[in-house]
Short mmCIF file of C-alpha atoms in Angstrom, two decimals:
data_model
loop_
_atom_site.label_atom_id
_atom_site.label_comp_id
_atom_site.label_asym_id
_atom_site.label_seq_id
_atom_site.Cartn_x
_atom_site.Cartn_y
_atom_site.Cartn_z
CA UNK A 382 72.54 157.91 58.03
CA UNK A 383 69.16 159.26 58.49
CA UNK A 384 66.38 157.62 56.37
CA UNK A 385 62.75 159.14 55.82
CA UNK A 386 59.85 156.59 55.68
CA UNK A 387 56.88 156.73 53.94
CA UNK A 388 53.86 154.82 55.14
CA UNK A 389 50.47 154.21 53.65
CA UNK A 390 48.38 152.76 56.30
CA UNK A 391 48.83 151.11 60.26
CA UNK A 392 49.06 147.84 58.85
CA UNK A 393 51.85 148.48 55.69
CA UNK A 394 54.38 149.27 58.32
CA UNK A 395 58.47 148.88 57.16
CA UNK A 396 58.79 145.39 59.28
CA UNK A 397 62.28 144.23 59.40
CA UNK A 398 63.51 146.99 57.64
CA UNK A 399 62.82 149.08 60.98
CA UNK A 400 65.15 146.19 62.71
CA UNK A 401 67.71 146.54 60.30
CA UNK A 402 68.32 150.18 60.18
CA UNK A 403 68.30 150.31 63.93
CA UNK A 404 71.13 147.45 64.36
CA UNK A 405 73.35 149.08 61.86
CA UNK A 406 73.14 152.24 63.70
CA UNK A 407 70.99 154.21 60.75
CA UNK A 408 67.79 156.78 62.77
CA UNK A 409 64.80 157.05 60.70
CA UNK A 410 61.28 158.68 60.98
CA UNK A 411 58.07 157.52 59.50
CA UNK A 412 55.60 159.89 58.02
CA UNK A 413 52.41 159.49 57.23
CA UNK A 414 51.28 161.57 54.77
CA UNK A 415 47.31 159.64 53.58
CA UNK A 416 47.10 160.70 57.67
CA UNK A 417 47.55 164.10 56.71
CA UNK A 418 50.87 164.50 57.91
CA UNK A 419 53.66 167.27 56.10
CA UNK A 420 55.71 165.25 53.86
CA UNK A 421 59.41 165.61 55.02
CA UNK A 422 62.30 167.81 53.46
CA UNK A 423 64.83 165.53 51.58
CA UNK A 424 67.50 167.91 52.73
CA UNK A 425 66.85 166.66 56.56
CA UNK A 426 67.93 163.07 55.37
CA UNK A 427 70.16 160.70 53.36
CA UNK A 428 68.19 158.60 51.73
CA UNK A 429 63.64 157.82 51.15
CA UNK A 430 61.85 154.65 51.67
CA UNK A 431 58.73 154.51 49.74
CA UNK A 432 56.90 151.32 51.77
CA UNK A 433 53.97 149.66 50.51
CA UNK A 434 50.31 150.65 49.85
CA UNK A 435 47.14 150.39 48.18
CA UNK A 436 46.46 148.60 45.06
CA UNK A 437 45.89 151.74 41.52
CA UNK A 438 41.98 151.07 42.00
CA UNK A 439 41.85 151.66 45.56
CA UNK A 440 43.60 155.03 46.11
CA UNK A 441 41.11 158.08 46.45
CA UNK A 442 40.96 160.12 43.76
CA UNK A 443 40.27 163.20 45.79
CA UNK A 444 43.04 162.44 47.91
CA UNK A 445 46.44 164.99 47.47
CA UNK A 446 48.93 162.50 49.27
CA UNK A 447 49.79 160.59 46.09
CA UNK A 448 50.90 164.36 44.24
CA UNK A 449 52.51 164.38 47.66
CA UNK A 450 54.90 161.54 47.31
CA UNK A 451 55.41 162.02 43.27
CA UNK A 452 56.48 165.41 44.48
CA UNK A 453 59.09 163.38 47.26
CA UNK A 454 60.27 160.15 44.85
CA UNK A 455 60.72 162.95 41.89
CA UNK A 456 62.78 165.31 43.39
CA UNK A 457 65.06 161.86 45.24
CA UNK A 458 65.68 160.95 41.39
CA UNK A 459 66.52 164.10 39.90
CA UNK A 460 68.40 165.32 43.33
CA UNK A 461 70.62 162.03 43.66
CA UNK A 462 69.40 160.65 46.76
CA UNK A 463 68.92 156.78 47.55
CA UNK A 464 65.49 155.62 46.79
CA UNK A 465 63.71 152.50 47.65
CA UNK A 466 60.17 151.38 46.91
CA UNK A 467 58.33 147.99 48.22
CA UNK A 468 54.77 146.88 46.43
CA UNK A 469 53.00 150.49 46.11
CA UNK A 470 56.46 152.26 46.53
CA UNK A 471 57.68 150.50 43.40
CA UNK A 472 54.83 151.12 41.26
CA UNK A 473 55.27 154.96 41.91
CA UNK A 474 58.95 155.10 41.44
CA UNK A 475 58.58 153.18 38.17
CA UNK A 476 55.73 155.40 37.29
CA UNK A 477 57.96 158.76 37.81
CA UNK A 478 60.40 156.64 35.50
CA UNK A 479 58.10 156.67 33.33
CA UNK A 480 57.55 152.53 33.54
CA UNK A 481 53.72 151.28 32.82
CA UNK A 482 51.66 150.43 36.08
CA UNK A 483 48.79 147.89 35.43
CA UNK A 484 47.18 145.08 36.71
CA UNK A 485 48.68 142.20 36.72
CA UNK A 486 47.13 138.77 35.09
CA UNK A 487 47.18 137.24 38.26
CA UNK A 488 47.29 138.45 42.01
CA UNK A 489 50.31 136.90 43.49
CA UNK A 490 50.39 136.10 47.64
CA UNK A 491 51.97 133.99 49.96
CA UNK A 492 55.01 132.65 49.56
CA UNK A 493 56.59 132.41 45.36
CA UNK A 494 59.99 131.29 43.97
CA UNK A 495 61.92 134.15 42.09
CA UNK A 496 64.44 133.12 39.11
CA UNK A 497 67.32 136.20 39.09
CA UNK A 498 67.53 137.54 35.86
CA UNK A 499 70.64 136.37 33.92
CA UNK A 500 71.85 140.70 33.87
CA UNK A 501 71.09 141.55 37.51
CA UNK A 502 72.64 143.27 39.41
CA UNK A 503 71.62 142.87 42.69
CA UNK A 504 73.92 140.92 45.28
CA UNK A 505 70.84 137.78 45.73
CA UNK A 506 70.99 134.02 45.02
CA UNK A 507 70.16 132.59 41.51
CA UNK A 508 66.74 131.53 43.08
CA UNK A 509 65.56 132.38 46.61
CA UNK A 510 61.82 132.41 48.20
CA UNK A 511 60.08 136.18 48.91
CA UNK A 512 56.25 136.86 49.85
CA UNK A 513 54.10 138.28 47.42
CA UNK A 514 50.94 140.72 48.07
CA UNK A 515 49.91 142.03 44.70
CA UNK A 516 47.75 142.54 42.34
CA UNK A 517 49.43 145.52 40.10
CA UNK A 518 53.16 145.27 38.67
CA UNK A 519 54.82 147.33 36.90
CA UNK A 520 56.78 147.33 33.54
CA UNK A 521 61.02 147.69 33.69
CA UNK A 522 61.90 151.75 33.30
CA UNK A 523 64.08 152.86 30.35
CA UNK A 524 67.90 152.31 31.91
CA UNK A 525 67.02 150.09 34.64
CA UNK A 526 68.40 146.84 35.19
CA UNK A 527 65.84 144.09 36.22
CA UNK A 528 66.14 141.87 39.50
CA UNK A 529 64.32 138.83 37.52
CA UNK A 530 60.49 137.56 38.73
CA UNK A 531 58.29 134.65 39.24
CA UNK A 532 55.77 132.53 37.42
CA UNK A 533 52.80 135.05 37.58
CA UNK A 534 54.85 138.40 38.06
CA UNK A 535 58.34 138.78 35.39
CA UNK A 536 59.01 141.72 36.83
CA UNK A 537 59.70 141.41 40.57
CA UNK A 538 62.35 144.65 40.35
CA UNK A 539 64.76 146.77 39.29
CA UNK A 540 67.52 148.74 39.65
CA UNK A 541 68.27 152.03 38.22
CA UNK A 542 71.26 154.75 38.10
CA UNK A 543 73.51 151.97 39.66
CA UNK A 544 71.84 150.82 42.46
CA UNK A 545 70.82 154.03 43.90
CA UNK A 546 67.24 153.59 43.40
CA UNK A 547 65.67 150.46 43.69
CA UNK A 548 62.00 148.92 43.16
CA UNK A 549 60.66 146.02 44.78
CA UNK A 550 57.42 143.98 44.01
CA UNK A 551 58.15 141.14 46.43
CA UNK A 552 58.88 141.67 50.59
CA UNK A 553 61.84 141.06 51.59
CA UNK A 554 61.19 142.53 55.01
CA UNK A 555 58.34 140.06 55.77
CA UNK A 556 58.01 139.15 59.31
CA UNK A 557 55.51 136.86 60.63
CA UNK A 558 53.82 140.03 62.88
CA UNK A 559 53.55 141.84 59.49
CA UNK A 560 51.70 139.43 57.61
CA UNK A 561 49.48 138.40 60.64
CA UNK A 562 48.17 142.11 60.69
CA UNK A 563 47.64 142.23 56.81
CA UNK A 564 45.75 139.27 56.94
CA UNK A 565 43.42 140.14 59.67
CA UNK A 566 43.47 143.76 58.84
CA UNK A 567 43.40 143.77 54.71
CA UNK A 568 40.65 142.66 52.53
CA UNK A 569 41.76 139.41 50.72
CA UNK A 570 43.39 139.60 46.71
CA UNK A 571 40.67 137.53 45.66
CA UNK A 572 41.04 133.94 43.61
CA UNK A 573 43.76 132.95 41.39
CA UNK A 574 46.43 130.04 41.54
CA UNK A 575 48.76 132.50 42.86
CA UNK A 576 47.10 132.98 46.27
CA UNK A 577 47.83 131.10 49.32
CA UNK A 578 45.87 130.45 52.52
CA UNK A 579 46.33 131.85 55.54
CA UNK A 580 47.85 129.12 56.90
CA UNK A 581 50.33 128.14 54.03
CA UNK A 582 51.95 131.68 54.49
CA UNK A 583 52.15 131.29 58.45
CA UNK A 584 52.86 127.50 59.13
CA UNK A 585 57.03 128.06 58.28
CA UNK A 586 58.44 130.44 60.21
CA UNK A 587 62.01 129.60 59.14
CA UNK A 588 60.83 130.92 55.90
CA UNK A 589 60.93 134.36 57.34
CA UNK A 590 64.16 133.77 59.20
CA UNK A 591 65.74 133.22 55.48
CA UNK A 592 64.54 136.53 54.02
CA UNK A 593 66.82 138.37 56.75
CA UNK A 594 70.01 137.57 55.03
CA UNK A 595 68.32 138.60 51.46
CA UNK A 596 67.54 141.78 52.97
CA UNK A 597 70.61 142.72 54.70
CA UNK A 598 72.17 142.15 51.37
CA UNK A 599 70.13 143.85 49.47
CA UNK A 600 69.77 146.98 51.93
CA UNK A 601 73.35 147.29 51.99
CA UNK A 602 74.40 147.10 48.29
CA UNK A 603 71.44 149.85 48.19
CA UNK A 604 72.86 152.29 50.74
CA UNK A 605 76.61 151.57 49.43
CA UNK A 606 75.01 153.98 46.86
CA UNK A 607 75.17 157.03 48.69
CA UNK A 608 79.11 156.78 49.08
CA UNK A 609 79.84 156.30 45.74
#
């Protein structure tokens, strides 16, 4: 398969998911479309990754990207193509669902427990560990199924027309080279109980080594989609 990428800055990159498509023999290309970049034709690919990006209150409003990539994650839905948003990639496909995006009582980041929703339907363990870098969530679209959450954020994800499109607050594709470049390149979430320091999120690396099996699963139950 080939997958399009969308990415919204140097330092919001697609991490392990890069690694992943590469060793199960998937090509991709990354566009940059806040760069000014033409967004790509969905016909020239199998499936859209929407990766993270800025928080609602720190997009441009002058900017034409974001009409852009509503433009992209609209016609995926209504054209049947595999979807997948992380953080900012989320919020928009929820928003095109026509899910509310807000800000959320607490900024989550660093390293949070997630409790699976009893009705989920994604192929993850009852409880498992994922980094967090948020401060907007989003509400669960009409028809989707939810993935479950964590003390400050209920609603970590969803699913929607089986599995085919799929919204993620948390980041599964953490690596410890992606979060070192957020945190020197990113302006911090500011205070909350939610927020961990630098070296909280850094001092396990084995904790990063244990998201790789979440998101192999998870990647692959997604793309199983597209040969239903």
């Amino acid at each position: 398969m080939h997958l399009h990428l969308l990415q919204h800055g140097p330092h919001r990159g697609p991490a392990r998911i890069a690694d992943w498509l590469d060793s199960m023999g998937h090509s991709h290309t990354v566009f940059h479309l806040h760069e000014g970049e033409l967004p790509p034709r969905l016909a020239d690919g199998d499936a859209l990754i929407v990766l993270d990006g800025p928080d609602e209150g720190d997009l441009d409003p002058d900017a034409t990207w974001p009409r852009q990539e509503r433009k992209l994650i609209e016609q995926a839905l209504n054209g049947q193509k595999p979807l997948l948003g992380l953080g900012h990639g989320a919020r928009r496909i929820a928003e095109a669902l026509g899910a509310m995006v807000s800000r959320g009582t607490y900024a989550e980041s660093g390293w949070h427990t997630i409790d699976l929703a009893p009705d989920s339907p994604f192929d993850l363990p009852e409880r498992f560990e994922a980094f967090m870098w948020h401060r907007d969530i989003f509400a669960l679209p009409d028809d989707a199924q939810p993935l479950g959450g964590s003390k400050a954020s209920p609603m970590q994800g969803f699913s929607w027309d089986g599995n085919r499109v799929v919204g993620l607050l948390c980041h599964l594709e953490a690596t410890p080279a992606s979060v070192t470049a957020m945190l020197d390149h990113l302006p911090p979430l500011g205070n909350g109980p939610y927020l961990q320091e630098r070296q909280a999120m850094l001092a396990d690396t084995k904790r990063f080594d244990r998201l790789a099996p979440l998101l192999d699963r998870l990647l692959s139950q997604w793309l199983a989609s597209a040969r239903r």
